[in-house]
Structure formats: structure tokens, C-alpha cells
Coordinates of N, CA and C in Angstrom, one line a residue:
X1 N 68.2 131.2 99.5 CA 68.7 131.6 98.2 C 67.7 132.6 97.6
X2 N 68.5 133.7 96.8 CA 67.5 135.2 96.3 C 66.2 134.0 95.3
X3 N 65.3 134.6 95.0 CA 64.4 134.1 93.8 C 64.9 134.2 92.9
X4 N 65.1 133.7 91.3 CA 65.6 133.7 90.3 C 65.2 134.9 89.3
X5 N 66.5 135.5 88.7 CA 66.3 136.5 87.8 C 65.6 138.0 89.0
X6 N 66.1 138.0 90.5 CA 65.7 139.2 91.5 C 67.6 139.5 91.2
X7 N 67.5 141.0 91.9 CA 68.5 141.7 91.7 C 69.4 140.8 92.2
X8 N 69.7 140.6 93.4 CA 70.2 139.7 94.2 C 71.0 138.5 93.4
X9 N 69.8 137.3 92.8 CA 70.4 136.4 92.2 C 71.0 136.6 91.1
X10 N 70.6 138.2 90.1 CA 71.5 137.8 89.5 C 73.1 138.8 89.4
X11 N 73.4 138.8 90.6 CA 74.7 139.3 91.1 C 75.0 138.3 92.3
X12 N 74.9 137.0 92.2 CA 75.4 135.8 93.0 C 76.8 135.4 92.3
X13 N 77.2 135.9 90.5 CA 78.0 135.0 90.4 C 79.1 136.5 91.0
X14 N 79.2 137.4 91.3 CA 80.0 138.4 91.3 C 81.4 138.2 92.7
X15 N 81.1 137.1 93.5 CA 82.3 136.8 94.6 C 82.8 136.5 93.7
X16 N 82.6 134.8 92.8 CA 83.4 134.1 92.4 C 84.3 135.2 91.5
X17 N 83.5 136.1 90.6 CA 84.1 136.7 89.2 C 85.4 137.6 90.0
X18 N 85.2 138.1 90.7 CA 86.0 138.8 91.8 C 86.8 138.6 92.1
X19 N 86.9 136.7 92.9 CA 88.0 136.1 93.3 C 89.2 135.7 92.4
X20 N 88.7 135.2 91.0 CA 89.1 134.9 90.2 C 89.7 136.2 89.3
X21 N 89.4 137.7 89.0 CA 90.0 138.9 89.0 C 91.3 139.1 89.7
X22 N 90.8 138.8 90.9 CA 91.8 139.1 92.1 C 93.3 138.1 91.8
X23 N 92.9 136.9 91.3 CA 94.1 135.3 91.3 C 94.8 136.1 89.8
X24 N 94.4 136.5 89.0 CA 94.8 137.3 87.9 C 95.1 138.8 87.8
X25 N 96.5 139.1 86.5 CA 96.7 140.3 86.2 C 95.8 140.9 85.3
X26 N 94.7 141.4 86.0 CA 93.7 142.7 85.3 C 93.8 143.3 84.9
X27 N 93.2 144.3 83.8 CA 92.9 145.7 83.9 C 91.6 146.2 84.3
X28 N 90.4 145.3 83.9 CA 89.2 145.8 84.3 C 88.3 144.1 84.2
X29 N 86.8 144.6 84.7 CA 85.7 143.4 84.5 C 84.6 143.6 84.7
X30 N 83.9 142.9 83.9 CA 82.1 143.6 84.4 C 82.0 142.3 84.2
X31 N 80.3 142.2 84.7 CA 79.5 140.7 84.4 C 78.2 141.5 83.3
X32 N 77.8 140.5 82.6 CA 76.7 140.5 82.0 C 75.2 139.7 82.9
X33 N 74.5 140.1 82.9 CA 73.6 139.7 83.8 C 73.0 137.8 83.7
X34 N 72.8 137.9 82.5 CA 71.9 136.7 82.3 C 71.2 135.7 81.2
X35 N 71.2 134.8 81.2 CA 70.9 134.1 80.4 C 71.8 133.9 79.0
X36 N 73.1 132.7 79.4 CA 73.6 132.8 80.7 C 73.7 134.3 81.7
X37 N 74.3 133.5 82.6 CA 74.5 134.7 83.6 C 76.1 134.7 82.8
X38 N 77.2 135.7 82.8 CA 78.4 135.4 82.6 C 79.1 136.7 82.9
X39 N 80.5 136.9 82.8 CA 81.6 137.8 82.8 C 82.6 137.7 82.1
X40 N 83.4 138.8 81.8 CA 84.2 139.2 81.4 C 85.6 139.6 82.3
X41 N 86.6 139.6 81.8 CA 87.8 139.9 82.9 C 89.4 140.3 81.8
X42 N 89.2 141.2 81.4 CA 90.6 142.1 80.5 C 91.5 141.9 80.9
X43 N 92.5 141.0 80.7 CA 94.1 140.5 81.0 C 94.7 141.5 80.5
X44 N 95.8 142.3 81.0 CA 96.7 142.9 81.1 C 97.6 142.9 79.7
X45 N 97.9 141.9 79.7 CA 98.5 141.2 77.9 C 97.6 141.1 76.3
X46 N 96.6 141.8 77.0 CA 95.5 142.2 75.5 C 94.0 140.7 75.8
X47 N 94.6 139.8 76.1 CA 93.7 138.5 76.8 C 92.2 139.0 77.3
X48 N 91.5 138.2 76.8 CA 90.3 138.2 78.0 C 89.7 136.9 78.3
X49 N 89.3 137.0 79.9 CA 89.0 135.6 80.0 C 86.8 135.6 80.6
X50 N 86.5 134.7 79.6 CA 85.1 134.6 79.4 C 84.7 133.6 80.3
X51 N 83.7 134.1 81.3 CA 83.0 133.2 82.1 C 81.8 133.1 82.0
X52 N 80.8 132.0 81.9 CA 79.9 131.5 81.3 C 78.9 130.6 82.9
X53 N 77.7 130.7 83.3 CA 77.3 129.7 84.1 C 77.0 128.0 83.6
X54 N 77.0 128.2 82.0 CA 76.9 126.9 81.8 C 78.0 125.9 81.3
X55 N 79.3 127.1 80.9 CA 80.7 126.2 80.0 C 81.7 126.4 81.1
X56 N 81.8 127.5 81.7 CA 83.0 127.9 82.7 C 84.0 129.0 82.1
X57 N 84.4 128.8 82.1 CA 86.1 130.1 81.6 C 86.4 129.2 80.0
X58 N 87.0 130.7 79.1 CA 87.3 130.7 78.2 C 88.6 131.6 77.6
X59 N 89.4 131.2 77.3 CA 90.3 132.6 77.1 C 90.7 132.8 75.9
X60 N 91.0 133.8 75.5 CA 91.2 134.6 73.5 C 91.7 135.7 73.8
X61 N 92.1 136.3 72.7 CA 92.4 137.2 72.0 C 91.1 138.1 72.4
X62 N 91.3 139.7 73.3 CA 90.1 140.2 73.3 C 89.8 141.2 72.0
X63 N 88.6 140.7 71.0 CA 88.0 141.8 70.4 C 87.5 142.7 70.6
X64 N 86.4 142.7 71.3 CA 85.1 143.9 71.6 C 84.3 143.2 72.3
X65 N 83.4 144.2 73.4 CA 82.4 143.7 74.2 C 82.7 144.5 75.3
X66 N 81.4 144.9 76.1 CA 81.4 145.6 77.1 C 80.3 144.9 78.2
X67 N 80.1 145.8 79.3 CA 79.0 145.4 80.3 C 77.7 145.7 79.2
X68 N 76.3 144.6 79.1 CA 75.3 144.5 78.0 C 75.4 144.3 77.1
X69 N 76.6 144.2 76.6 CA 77.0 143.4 74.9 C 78.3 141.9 74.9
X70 N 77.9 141.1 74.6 CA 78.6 139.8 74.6 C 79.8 140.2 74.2
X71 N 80.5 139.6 74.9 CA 82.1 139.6 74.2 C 82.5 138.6 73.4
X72 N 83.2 139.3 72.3 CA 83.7 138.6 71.4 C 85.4 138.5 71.6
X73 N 85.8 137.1 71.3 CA 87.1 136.8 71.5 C 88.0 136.1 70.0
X74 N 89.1 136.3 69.7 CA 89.3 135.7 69.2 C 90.8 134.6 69.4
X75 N 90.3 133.6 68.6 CA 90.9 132.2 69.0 C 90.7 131.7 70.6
X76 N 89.4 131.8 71.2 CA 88.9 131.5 72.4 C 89.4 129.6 72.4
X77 N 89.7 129.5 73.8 CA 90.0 128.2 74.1 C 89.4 128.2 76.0
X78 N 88.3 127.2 75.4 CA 87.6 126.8 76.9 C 88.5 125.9 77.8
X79 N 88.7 126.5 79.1 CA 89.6 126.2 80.1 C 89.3 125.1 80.8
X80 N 88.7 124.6 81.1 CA 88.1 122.8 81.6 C 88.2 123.3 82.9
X81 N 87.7 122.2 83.4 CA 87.8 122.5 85.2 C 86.4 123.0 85.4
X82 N 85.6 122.4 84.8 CA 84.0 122.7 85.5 C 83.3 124.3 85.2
X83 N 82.6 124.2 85.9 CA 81.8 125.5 85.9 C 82.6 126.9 86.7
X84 N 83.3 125.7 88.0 CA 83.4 127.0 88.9 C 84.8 126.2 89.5
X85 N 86.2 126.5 88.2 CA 87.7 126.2 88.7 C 87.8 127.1 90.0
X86 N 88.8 126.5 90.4 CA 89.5 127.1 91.3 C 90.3 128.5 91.0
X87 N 89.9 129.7 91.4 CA 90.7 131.0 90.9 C 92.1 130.8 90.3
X88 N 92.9 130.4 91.6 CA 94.5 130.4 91.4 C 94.9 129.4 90.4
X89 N 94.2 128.4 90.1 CA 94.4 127.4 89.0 C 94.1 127.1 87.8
X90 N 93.1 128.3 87.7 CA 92.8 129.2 86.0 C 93.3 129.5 85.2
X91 N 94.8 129.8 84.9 CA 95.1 130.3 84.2 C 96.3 128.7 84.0
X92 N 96.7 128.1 84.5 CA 97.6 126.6 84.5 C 96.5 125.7 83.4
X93 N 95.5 126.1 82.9 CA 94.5 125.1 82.2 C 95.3 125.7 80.9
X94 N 95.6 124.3 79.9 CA 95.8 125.1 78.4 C 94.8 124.8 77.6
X95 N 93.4 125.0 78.0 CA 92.4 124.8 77.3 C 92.4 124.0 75.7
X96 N 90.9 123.9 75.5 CA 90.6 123.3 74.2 C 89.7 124.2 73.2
X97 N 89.6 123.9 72.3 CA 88.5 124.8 71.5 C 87.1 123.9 71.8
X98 N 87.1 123.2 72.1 CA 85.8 122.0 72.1 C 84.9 122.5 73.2
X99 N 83.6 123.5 73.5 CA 82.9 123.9 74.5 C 82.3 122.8 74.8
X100 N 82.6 122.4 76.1 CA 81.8 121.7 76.9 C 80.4 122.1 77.7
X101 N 79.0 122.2 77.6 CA 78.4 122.3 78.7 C 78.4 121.7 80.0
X102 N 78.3 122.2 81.0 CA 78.1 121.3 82.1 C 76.8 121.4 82.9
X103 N 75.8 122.8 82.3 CA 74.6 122.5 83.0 C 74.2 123.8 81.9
X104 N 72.5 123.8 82.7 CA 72.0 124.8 81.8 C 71.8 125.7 82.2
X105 N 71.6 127.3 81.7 CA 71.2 128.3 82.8 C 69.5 128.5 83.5
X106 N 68.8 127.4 82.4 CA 67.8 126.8 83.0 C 67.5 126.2 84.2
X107 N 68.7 125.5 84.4 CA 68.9 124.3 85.5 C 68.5 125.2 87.0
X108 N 67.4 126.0 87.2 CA 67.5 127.0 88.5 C 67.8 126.1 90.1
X109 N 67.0 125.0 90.0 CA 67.6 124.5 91.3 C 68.3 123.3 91.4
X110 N 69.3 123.5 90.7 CA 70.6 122.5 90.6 C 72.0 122.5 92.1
X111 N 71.4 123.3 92.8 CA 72.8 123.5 93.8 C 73.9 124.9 93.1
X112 N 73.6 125.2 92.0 CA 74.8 126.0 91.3 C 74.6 126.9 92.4
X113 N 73.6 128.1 92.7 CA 73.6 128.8 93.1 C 74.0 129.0 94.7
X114 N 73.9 127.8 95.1 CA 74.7 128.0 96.4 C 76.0 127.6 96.5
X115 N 76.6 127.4 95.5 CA 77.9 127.3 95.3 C 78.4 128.6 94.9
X116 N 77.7 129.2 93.9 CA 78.4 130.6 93.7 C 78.3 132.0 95.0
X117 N 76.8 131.5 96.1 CA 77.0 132.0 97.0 C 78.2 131.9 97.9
X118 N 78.1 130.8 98.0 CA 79.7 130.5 99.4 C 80.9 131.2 98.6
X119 N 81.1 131.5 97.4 CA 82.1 132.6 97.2 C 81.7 134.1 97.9
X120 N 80.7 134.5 97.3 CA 80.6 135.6 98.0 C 80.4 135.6 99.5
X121 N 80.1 135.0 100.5 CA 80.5 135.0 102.0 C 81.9 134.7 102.0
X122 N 82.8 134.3 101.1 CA 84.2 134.5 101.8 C 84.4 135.9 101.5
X123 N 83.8 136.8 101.2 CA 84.0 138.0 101.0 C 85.1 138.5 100.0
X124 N 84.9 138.3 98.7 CA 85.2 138.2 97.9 C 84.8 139.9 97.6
X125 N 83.6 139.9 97.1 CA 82.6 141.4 96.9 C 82.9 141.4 95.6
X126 N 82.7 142.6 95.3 CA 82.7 143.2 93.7 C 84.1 143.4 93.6
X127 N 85.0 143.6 94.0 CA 86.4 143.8 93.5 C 86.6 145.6 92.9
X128 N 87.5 145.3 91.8 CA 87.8 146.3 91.1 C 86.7 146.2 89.6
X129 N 85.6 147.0 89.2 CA 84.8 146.8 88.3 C 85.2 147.7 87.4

């Protein structure tokens, strides 16, 4: 596993954000680096869907936010299904407003990170950024 906070680790969550890009109608997505680690992903229908390493996916109304500035959403509803749902079964969640944590971005050797690796060996990659 890369050392924490090296270039490497922190573009480990980029298969999953990818795959999950890919299971949805896009227009664009960047990741924010860290602490959390998290992404962004512009739905086609004005939507953005917010990924977080410690709450998971979130979806709203997109206001503003870019790659290095938090995105802001409005009427966000966190999509359940853990940290790391299933792509194709993301968007079937009718979320809650109630953020759940499920771990910290502290938590460095929790196993998260080799779970976000095995996305990127299925070769997932950067996608469309």
C-alpha cells in the first residue's frame, strides 16, 4: 500500500470515483485530494453526487465547487450503503438527510485503502475527468 498522504495514496480513491462516473449519466468529475479524501461527479440533470472517505455518497442540487474548493450542494441527501456502495446501485438509494460516519479519514490503517485499491486493478483508471 502507497505511504499516506504520497501522490499515489492520495489518488487510490480515483478507480472507484471512475467506476461509479462510468454506472452514471455525467458531464464531468474531479476528486479533491484530502482530508477527507473526496469527489465530485456533475449529473447530467443539474445533480451532483458527493463522495466523501468517511460518509460515502451524497446527492443535491449542484451549487458551486470545483477541483480544490468543496462542493456545495443543495438539499444534499446522504445515500447509505457504506463508504464504498456498489456503482450500479447508487443511484436506487433514496437517501436521508441524516450523515452517517463510518470511519475517519484518520483511520490510516483500517483496510479502507485496500479496498479502494482493488477498484483501481479492475482497471477502472481515471475515466473522463
Amino acid at each position: 500500500m502507497p505511504v499516506p498522504y504520497s501522490q499515489e495514496w492520495l489518488a487510490l480513491p480515483l478507480g472507484y470515483v471512475a467506476a461509479v462516473a462510468a454506472a452514471v449519466d455525467h458531464v464531468a468529475w474531479w476528486d479533491d485530494p484530502f482530508d477527507p479524501r473526496d469527489a465530485t461527479i456533475l449529473l447530467a440533470d443539474g445533480d451532483a453526487l458527493v463522495w466523501d472517505e468517511e460518509s460515502g455518497w451524497r446527492r443535491g442540487r449542484f451549487v458551486s465547487g470545483r477541483k480544490g474548493v468543496r462542493t456545495v450542494l443543495a438539499g444534499e441527501r446522504y445515500l447509505g450503503g457504506g463508504v464504498l456502495p456498489e456503482p450500479a446501485a447508487l443511484l436506487r438509494r433514496g437517501g436521508s438527510r441524516t450523515k452517517i460516519v463510518h470511519r475517519s479519514f484518520r483511520d490510516l490503517h483500517d483496510g479502507f485503502d485496500v479496498r479502494l485499491a482493488a477498484f483501481s486493478a479492475r482497471g477502472a483508471g481515471a475515466g473522463s475527468r
